[in-house]
């Protein structure tokens, strides 16, 4: 829609109401503000929801892979052959054996439930970027070094160099019954993955050491699998699942965390719908401001008609006026949204400092920090929605202005 110099001059005049039109200017400013806040809220909320899902998926997959292969009964005896077959499967990028067993740990009279993870040296080395204290490379086959999560270390009061005791309830049989197996291990490293549940429960050691503690011989519990496409993991591992039928079960990340990710998806859709209503409210504000503008400018519109202004020109003028309000509000909302996302963590800390409330409790939110991931397609959709509703809100006032009859208006002038 291209405006002539005359039409653009009138449109600019109506975009900046004079002193005698303070109410119209106020309503127009409120319209811009509501559009700005609605767009900013949509961008912030959707980015945080996307970031939460992506960060959670990345951390969960980083520890448990895209899928796990678990034997019936919990022990995979011929795991070397199964591991070789899995690695040869097209689409599989890596596969690692894994010992995963819930145990108890005690230190200085404190007792906590933990999850023992026996990893290969390659997988243990991947913890290095997450190490807060100690040396992850000190975990070697045959020694007594382990790595523990930061929250677990805090709960136990343990530091690097302290000796913690792992308790295996399935110990050796004696004439007096089964005696739990208790073995002391030195804390060689403390790590923080960023997922509260993992940092609170994980104890990591080499696989042979875990097998010795658990008295399982050469067997393992799981094989961790990563694929080239997380969304196609079921399709990629279908041949392996069929081959291991009756011996082991293949479970992908979608099944393991189904309730969590389904809840996130439902909440994401619900938030988008709820916040979209605010954009609709902003569109009604634009409509009301334009209706007020048309009513106050009825005499001016009639004079313009008598001077030769066409209905089409008036239609273009008022559509442009309302659309510019929507465009300015949308642009301001994008700027505000990106600024808030950029400084989201300091903002959360500042609000916590002022209110004294813990807004981001890792024990509830799973992650240690507020994540964010902006999807360009979603941002474009939000902008199109805001601009589209703003445009639709201009049509009724514009048609009213274009339908003004100068004879009726100026009859008694």
C-alpha positions as a Python dict, from the first residue, in 0.01 Angstrom:
ca = {
    (1, 'X'): (0, 0, 0),
    (2, 'X'): (186, 307, -131),
    (3, 'X'): (80, 648, -3),
    (4, 'X'): (100, 971, -202),
    (5, 'X'): (277, 1271, -42),
    (6, 'X'): (-64, 1421, 45),
    (7, 'X'): (-184, 1099, 209),
    (8, 'X'): (141, 1052, 400),
    (9, 'X'): (131, 1412, 529),
    (10, 'X'): (-222, 1365, 665),
    (11, 'X'): (-132, 1024, 812),
    (12, 'X'): (166, 1174, 998),
    (13, 'X'): (-57, 1451, 1129),
    (14, 'X'): (-300, 1195, 1269),
    (15, 'X'): (-20, 983, 1418),
    (16, 'X'): (85, 1280, 1633),
    (17, 'X'): (-236, 1432, 1775),
    (18, 'X'): (-225, 1796, 1882),
    (19, 'X'): (-254, 1951, 2226),
    (20, 'X'): (-629, 1953, 2216),
    (21, 'X'): (-638, 1579, 2155),
    (22, 'X'): (-459, 1457, 2467),
    (23, 'X'): (-706, 1175, 2523),
    (24, 'X'): (-648, 1036, 2174),
    (25, 'X'): (-271, 1063, 2222),
    (26, 'X'): (-299, 885, 2556),
    (27, 'X'): (-505, 599, 2411),
    (28, 'X'): (-262, 567, 2117),
    (29, 'X'): (33, 556, 2360),
    (30, 'X'): (-141, 291, 2568),
    (31, 'X'): (-202, 90, 2249),
    (32, 'X'): (168, 101, 2163),
    (33, 'X'): (258, 6, 2519),
    (34, 'X'): (19, -290, 2528),
    (35, 'X'): (145, -419, 2190),
    (36, 'X'): (504, -379, 2311),
    (37, 'X'): (442, -566, 2638),
    (38, 'X'): (243, -844, 2473),
    (39, 'X'): (506, -906, 2206),
    (40, 'X'): (787, -890, 2463),
    (41, 'X'): (606, -1134, 2694),
    (42, 'X'): (543, -1378, 2411),
    (43, 'X'): (908, -1366, 2297),
    (44, 'X'): (1037, -1407, 2655),
    (45, 'X'): (802, -1687, 2758),
    (46, 'X'): (838, -1888, 2437),
    (47, 'X'): (1218, -1848, 2442),
    (48, 'X'): (1237, -1961, 2805),
    (49, 'X'): (1010, -2260, 2736),
    (50, 'X'): (1220, -2357, 2433),
    (51, 'X'): (1540, -2308, 2630),
    (52, 'X'): (1411, -2516, 2919),
    (53, 'X'): (1321, -2804, 2687),
    (54, 'X'): (1647, -2784, 2490),
    (55, 'X'): (1867, -2752, 2801),
    (56, 'X'): (1687, -3032, 2980),
    (57, 'X'): (1705, -3258, 2676),
    (58, 'X'): (2073, -3179, 2624),
    (59, 'X'): (2166, -3259, 2984),
    (60, 'X'): (1949, -3570, 3007),
    (61, 'X'): (2071, -3703, 2673),
    (62, 'X'): (2428, -3607, 2763),
    (63, 'X'): (2414, -3845, 3060),
    (64, 'X'): (2172, -4116, 2949),
    (65, 'X'): (2202, -4102, 2570),
    (66, 'X'): (1912, -4106, 2326),
    (67, 'X'): (1821, -4460, 2434),
    (68, 'X'): (1923, -4734, 2674),
    (69, 'X'): (1935, -5109, 2624),
    (70, 'X'): (1851, -5292, 2946),
    (71, 'X'): (1851, -5668, 2995),
    (72, 'X'): (1561, -5847, 3156),
    (73, 'X'): (1663, -5915, 3515),
    (74, 'X'): (1903, -5619, 3518),
    (75, 'X'): (2219, -5802, 3405),
    (76, 'X'): (2347, -5815, 3049),
    (77, 'X'): (2596, -6101, 3031),
    (78, 'X'): (2693, -6100, 2660),
    (79, 'X'): (2710, -5722, 2646),
    (80, 'X'): (3031, -5712, 2437),
    (81, 'X'): (2853, -5873, 2139),
    (82, 'X'): (2542, -5660, 2184),
    (83, 'X'): (2760, -5348, 2206),
    (84, 'X'): (2935, -5440, 1881),
    (85, 'X'): (2602, -5498, 1703),
    (86, 'X'): (2466, -5165, 1825),
    (87, 'X'): (2772, -4973, 1709),
    (88, 'X'): (2736, -5127, 1361),
    (89, 'X'): (2373, -5012, 1333),
    (90, 'X'): (2326, -4730, 1077),
    (91, 'X'): (2242, -4402, 1248),
    (92, 'X'): (2412, -4489, 1577),
    (93, 'X'): (2691, -4242, 1655),
    (94, 'X'): (2810, -4395, 1984),
    (95, 'X'): (2731, -4670, 2233),
    (96, 'X'): (2880, -4726, 2577),
    (97, 'X'): (2837, -4987, 2851),
    (98, 'X'): (2702, -4854, 3177),
    (99, 'X'): (2655, -4972, 3535),
    (100, 'X'): (2361, -4798, 3700),
    (101, 'X'): (2255, -4903, 4049),
    (102, 'X'): (2083, -4726, 4344),
    (103, 'X'): (2283, -4751, 4667),
    (104, 'X'): (2333, -4573, 4998),
    (105, 'X'): (2622, -4350, 5100),
    (106, 'X'): (2728, -4238, 5446),
    (107, 'X'): (2972, -3974, 5569),
    (108, 'X'): (3014, -3833, 5920),
    (109, 'X'): (2686, -3983, 6030),
    (110, 'X'): (2489, -3850, 5735),
    (111, 'X'): (2316, -4098, 5503),
    (112, 'X'): (2188, -4029, 5151),
    (113, 'X'): (2037, -4236, 4872),
    (114, 'X'): (2261, -4225, 4564),
    (115, 'X'): (2278, -4357, 4211),
    (116, 'X'): (2603, -4535, 4135),
    (117, 'X'): (2721, -4495, 3776),
    (118, 'X'): (3001, -4703, 3638),
    (119, 'X'): (3136, -4541, 3321),
    (120, 'X'): (3407, -4608, 3066),
    (121, 'X'): (3720, -4387, 3082),
    (122, 'X'): (3596, -4199, 2773),
    (123, 'X'): (3262, -4119, 2935),
    (124, 'X'): (3426, -4019, 3263),
    (125, 'X'): (3649, -3775, 3073),
    (126, 'X'): (3333, -3602, 2942),
    (127, 'X'): (3263, -3482, 3298),
    (128, 'X'): (3576, -3264, 3290),
    (129, 'X'): (3401, -2937, 3182),
    (130, 'X'): (3156, -2982, 3472),
    (131, 'X'): (3416, -3040, 3745),
    (132, 'X'): (3409, -2778, 4021),
    (133, 'X'): (3684, -2922, 4241),
    (134, 'X'): (3935, -3205, 4216),
    (135, 'X'): (4063, -3400, 3917),
    (136, 'X'): (3829, -3627, 3722),
    (137, 'X'): (4126, -3803, 3563),
    (138, 'X'): (4216, -3943, 3908),
    (139, 'X'): (3932, -4195, 3866),
    (140, 'X'): (4121, -4501, 3746),
    (141, 'X'): (4053, -4872, 3738),
    (142, 'X'): (4153, -5041, 4062),
    (143, 'X'): (4185, -4728, 4279),
    (144, 'X'): (3938, -4598, 4537),
    (145, 'X'): (3859, -4259, 4378),
    (146, 'X'): (3503, -4150, 4290),
    (147, 'X'): (3336, -3830, 4165),
    (148, 'X'): (3018, -3700, 4326),
    (149, 'X'): (2761, -3432, 4240),
    (150, 'X'): (2783, -3087, 4397),
    (151, 'X'): (2445, -3111, 4573),
    (152, 'X'): (2534, -3452, 4714),
    (153, 'X'): (2865, -3314, 4840),
    (154, 'X'): (2674, -3027, 5004),
    (155, 'X'): (2423, -3261, 5167),
    (156, 'X'): (2696, -3488, 5303),
    (157, 'X'): (2935, -3208, 5391),
    (158, 'X'): (3205, -3390, 5193),
    (159, 'X'): (3499, -3230, 5014),
    (160, 'X'): (3770, -3351, 4779),
    (161, 'X'): (3995, -3594, 4969),
    (162, 'X'): (3726, -3706, 5215),
    (163, 'X'): (3640, -4076, 5239),
    (164, 'X'): (3273, -4166, 5191),
    (165, 'X'): (3127, -4512, 5244),
    (166, 'X'): (2908, -4677, 4979),
    (167, 'X'): (2670, -4940, 5106),
    (168, 'X'): (2558, -5227, 4883),
    (169, 'X'): (2263, -5404, 5052),
    (170, 'X'): (2321, -5714, 4839),
    (171, 'X'): (2639, -5823, 5012),
    (172, 'X'): (2783, -6168, 5078),
    (173, 'X'): (2589, -6445, 5249),
    (174, 'X'): (2709, -6548, 5594),
    (175, 'X'): (2583, -6798, 5854),
    (176, 'X'): (2409, -6500, 6013),
    (177, 'X'): (2239, -6390, 5689),
    (178, 'X'): (2330, -6146, 5411),
    (179, 'X'): (2562, -5874, 5533),
    (180, 'X'): (2556, -5542, 5344),
    (181, 'X'): (2883, -5464, 5167),
    (182, 'X'): (3042, -5138, 5283),
    (183, 'X'): (3339, -4995, 5095),
    (184, 'X'): (3515, -4664, 5154),
    (185, 'X'): (3600, -4440, 4858),
    (186, 'X'): (3796, -4116, 4838),
    (187, 'X'): (3624, -3819, 4674),
    (188, 'X'): (3848, -3739, 4378),
    (189, 'X'): (3627, -3479, 4210),
    (190, 'X'): (3305, -3283, 4262),
    (191, 'X'): (3103, -3196, 3949),
    (192, 'X'): (2792, -2995, 3868),
    (193, 'X'): (2591, -3101, 3565),
    (194, 'X'): (2318, -2839, 3613),
    (195, 'X'): (2027, -3082, 3665),
    (196, 'X'): (1937, -3081, 4032),
    (197, 'X'): (1839, -3450, 4057),
    (198, 'X'): (2166, -3564, 3899),
    (199, 'X'): (2385, -3332, 4105),
    (200, 'X'): (2210, -3454, 4420),
    (201, 'X'): (2246, -3829, 4362),
    (202, 'X'): (2526, -3928, 4121),
    (203, 'X'): (2840, -4111, 4229),
    (204, 'X'): (3067, -4189, 3933),
    (205, 'X'): (3345, -4447, 3912),
    (206, 'X'): (3505, -4673, 3645),
    (207, 'X'): (3299, -4976, 3539),
    (208, 'X'): (3540, -5242, 3683),
    (209, 'X'): (3531, -5070, 4023),
    (210, 'X'): (3150, -5061, 4015),
    (211, 'X'): (3134, -5430, 3918),
    (212, 'X'): (3361, -5515, 4212),
    (213, 'X'): (3146, -5315, 4453),
    (214, 'X'): (2823, -5470, 4327),
    (215, 'X'): (2968, -5823, 4297),
    (216, 'X'): (2827, -5860, 3945),
    (217, 'X'): (3131, -6010, 3774),
    (218, 'X'): (3170, -5895, 3414),
    (219, 'X'): (2801, -5815, 3357),
    (220, 'X'): (2658, -5466, 3319),
    (221, 'X'): (2311, -5317, 3358),
    (222, 'X'): (2275, -5093, 3054),
    (223, 'X'): (2412, -4989, 2718),
    (224, 'X'): (2381, -4617, 2649),
    (225, 'X'): (2315, -4529, 2283),
    (226, 'X'): (2337, -4198, 2096),
    (227, 'X'): (2204, -4154, 1743),
    (228, 'X'): (2241, -3902, 1462),
    (229, 'X'): (1881, -3782, 1507),
    (230, 'X'): (1719, -3778, 1852),
    (231, 'X'): (1368, -3752, 1703),
    (232, 'X'): (1421, -4069, 1493),
    (233, 'X'): (1580, -4278, 1765),
    (234, 'X'): (1297, -4534, 1767),
    (235, 'X'): (1321, -4585, 1392),
    (236, 'X'): (1702, -4612, 1401),
    (237, 'X'): (1708, -4869, 1682),
    (238, 'X'): (1413, -5075, 1555),
    (239, 'X'): (1641, -5350, 1408),
    (240, 'X'): (1830, -5384, 1739),
    (241, 'X'): (1505, -5392, 1938),
    (242, 'X'): (1377, -5673, 1718),
    (243, 'X'): (1704, -5866, 1742),
    (244, 'X'): (1715, -5842, 2123),
    (245, 'X'): (1349, -5929, 2170),
    (246, 'X'): (1312, -6157, 2472),
    (247, 'X'): (1664, -6075, 2591),
    (248, 'X'): (1666, -5700, 2646),
    (249, 'X'): (1441, -5398, 2601),
    (250, 'X'): (1529, -5078, 2413),
    (251, 'X'): (1387, -4761, 2572),
    (252, 'X'): (1435, -4420, 2409),
    (253, 'X'): (1448, -4078, 2577),
    (254, 'X'): (1092, -3999, 2471),
    (255, 'X'): (959, -4293, 2670),
    (256, 'X'): (1187, -4243, 2970),
    (257, 'X'): (1094, -3876, 3007),
    (258, 'X'): (751, -3887, 2839),
    (259, 'X'): (556, -3724, 3123),
    (260, 'X'): (806, -3442, 3167),
    (261, 'X'): (831, -3341, 2799),
    (262, 'X'): (457, -3383, 2738),
    (263, 'X'): (389, -3153, 3033),
    (264, 'X'): (635, -2898, 2891),
    (265, 'X'): (466, -2913, 2551),
    (266, 'X'): (117, -2868, 2698),
    (267, 'X'): (237, -2576, 2911),
    (268, 'X'): (409, -2419, 2610),
    (269, 'X'): (91, -2428, 2400),
    (270, 'X'): (-121, -2302, 2691),
    (271, 'X'): (114, -2009, 2757),
    (272, 'X'): (120, -1910, 2389),
    (273, 'X'): (-261, -1915, 2375),
    (274, 'X'): (-299, -1717, 2698),
    (275, 'X'): (-47, -1451, 2603),
    (276, 'X'): (-191, -1421, 2252),
    (277, 'X'): (-507, -1285, 2414),
    (278, 'X'): (-300, -985, 2531),
    (279, 'X'): (-212, -912, 2168),
    (280, 'X'): (-585, -922, 2091),
    (281, 'X'): (-646, -672, 2371),
    (282, 'X'): (-378, -448, 2218),
    (283, 'X'): (-558, -468, 1882),
    (284, 'X'): (-883, -354, 2048),
    (285, 'X'): (-692, -61, 2200),
    (286, 'X'): (-577, 38, 1852),
    (287, 'X'): (-935, 9, 1726),
    (288, 'X'): (-1069, 229, 2007),
    (289, 'X'): (-802, 496, 1955),
    (290, 'X'): (-876, 510, 1583),
    (291, 'X'): (-1252, 527, 1641),
    (292, 'X'): (-1194, 822, 1876),
    (293, 'X'): (-965, 982, 1617),
    (294, 'X'): (-1226, 943, 1341),
    (295, 'X'): (-1500, 1092, 1559),
    (296, 'X'): (-1286, 1393, 1656),
    (297, 'X'): (-1174, 1448, 1296),
    (298, 'X'): (-1514, 1409, 1131),
    (299, 'X'): (-1525, 1779, 1029),
    (300, 'X'): (-1167, 1766, 896),
    (301, 'X'): (-1247, 1449, 700),
    (302, 'X'): (-1552, 1618, 546),
    (303, 'X'): (-1342, 1917, 441),
    (304, 'X'): (-1081, 1683, 288),
    (305, 'X'): (-1359, 1513, 92),
    (306, 'X'): (-1484, 1847, -44),
    (307, 'X'): (-1126, 1935, -147),
    (308, 'X'): (-1107, 1619, -358),
    (309, 'X'): (-979, 1349, -125),
    (310, 'X'): (-1114, 1011, -235),
    (311, 'X'): (-1259, 738, -16),
    (312, 'X'): (-957, 525, -104),
    (313, 'X'): (-719, 795, 19),
    (314, 'X'): (-896, 823, 354),
    (315, 'X'): (-899, 445, 385),
    (316, 'X'): (-523, 431, 325),
    (317, 'X'): (-457, 716, 570),
    (318, 'X'): (-633, 554, 866),
    (319, 'X'): (-510, 201, 788),
    (320, 'X'): (-156, 339, 780),
    (321, 'X'): (-206, 525, 1109),
    (322, 'X'): (-321, 212, 1293),
    (323, 'X'): (-64, -15, 1127),
    (324, 'X'): (220, 218, 1225),
    (325, 'X'): (102, 201, 1588),
    (326, 'X'): (111, -180, 1566),
    (327, 'X'): (452, -180, 1394),
    (328, 'X'): (610, 56, 1650),
    (329, 'X'): (470, -149, 1937),
    (330, 'X'): (590, -476, 1780),
    (331, 'X'): (942, -342, 1719),
    (332, 'X'): (962, -200, 2072),
    (333, 'X'): (838, -534, 2209),
    (334, 'X'): (1109, -726, 2025),
    (335, 'X'): (1379, -493, 2160),
    (336, 'X'): (1241, -518, 2515),
    (337, 'X'): (1207, -897, 2490),
    (338, 'X'): (1564, -950, 2371),
    (339, 'X'): (1702, -715, 2639),
    (340, 'X'): (1519, -908, 2913),
    (341, 'X'): (1642, -1241, 2771),
    (342, 'X'): (1999, -1111, 2755),
    (343, 'X'): (1995, -1005, 3121),
    (344, 'X'): (1750, -1269, 3245),
    (345, 'X'): (1977, -1416, 3512),
    (346, 'X'): (2074, -1081, 3673),
    (347, 'X'): (1706, -980, 3663),
    (348, 'X'): (1605, -1298, 3847),
    (349, 'X'): (1883, -1244, 4104),
    (350, 'X'): (1778, -881, 4149),
    (351, 'X'): (1412, -969, 4207),
    (352, 'X'): (1518, -1239, 4454),
    (353, 'X'): (1734, -985, 4638),
    (354, 'X'): (1454, -729, 4659),
    (355, 'X'): (1170, -968, 4749),
    (356, 'X'): (1369, -1219, 4951),
    (357, 'X'): (1200, -1503, 4759),
    (358, 'X'): (1372, -1788, 4578),
    (359, 'X'): (1226, -1756, 4228),
    (360, 'X'): (1438, -2028, 4070),
    (361, 'X'): (1466, -2324, 4306),
    (362, 'X'): (1674, -2592, 4128),
    (363, 'X'): (1505, -2868, 4329),
    (364, 'X'): (1176, -2772, 4160),
    (365, 'X'): (1295, -2639, 3822),
    (366, 'X'): (1545, -2925, 3756),
    (367, 'X'): (1800, -2679, 3610),
    (368, 'X'): (2040, -2456, 3803),
    (369, 'X'): (1984, -2144, 3589),
    (370, 'X'): (1702, -1992, 3385),
    (371, 'X'): (1759, -2107, 3024),
    (372, 'X'): (1647, -1940, 2699),
    (373, 'X'): (1654, -2036, 2333),
    (374, 'X'): (1494, -1806, 2075),
    (375, 'X'): (1331, -1969, 1774),
    (376, 'X'): (1341, -1728, 1472),
    (377, 'X'): (1031, -1891, 1325),
    (378, 'X'): (833, -1832, 1646),
    (379, 'X'): (953, -1471, 1665),
    (380, 'X'): (840, -1419, 1305),
    (381, 'X'): (503, -1578, 1387),
    (382, 'X'): (460, -1348, 1689),
    (383, 'X'): (542, -1040, 1477),
    (384, 'X'): (304, -1146, 1201),
    (385, 'X'): (28, -1208, 1455),
    (386, 'X'): (76, -869, 1622),
    (387, 'X'): (93, -685, 1289),
    (388, 'X'): (-199, -881, 1145),
    (389, 'X'): (-429, -809, 1440),
    (390, 'X'): (-323, -443, 1435),
    (391, 'X'): (-409, -424, 1065),
    (392, 'X'): (-748, -587, 1117),
    (393, 'X'): (-823, -341, 1399),
    (394, 'X'): (-779, -49, 1156),
    (395, 'X'): (-1034, -167, 900),
    (396, 'X'): (-1355, -66, 1080),
    (397, 'X'): (-1241, 293, 1173),
    (398, 'X'): (-1091, 337, 825),
    (399, 'X'): (-1415, 235, 654),
    (400, 'X'): (-1610, 470, 880),
    (401, 'X'): (-1378, 755, 789),
    (402, 'X'): (-1398, 671, 418),
    (403, 'X'): (-1779, 659, 438),
    (404, 'X'): (-1811, 1010, 585),
    (405, 'X'): (-2069, 1215, 395),
    (406, 'X'): (-1942, 1579, 371),
    (407, 'X'): (-2292, 1710, 296),
    (408, 'X'): (-2431, 1574, 623),
    (409, 'X'): (-2134, 1690, 828),
    (410, 'X'): (-2105, 2044, 686),
    (411, 'X'): (-2479, 2115, 647),
    (412, 'X'): (-2496, 2348, 946),
    (413, 'X'): (-2141, 2486, 923),
}
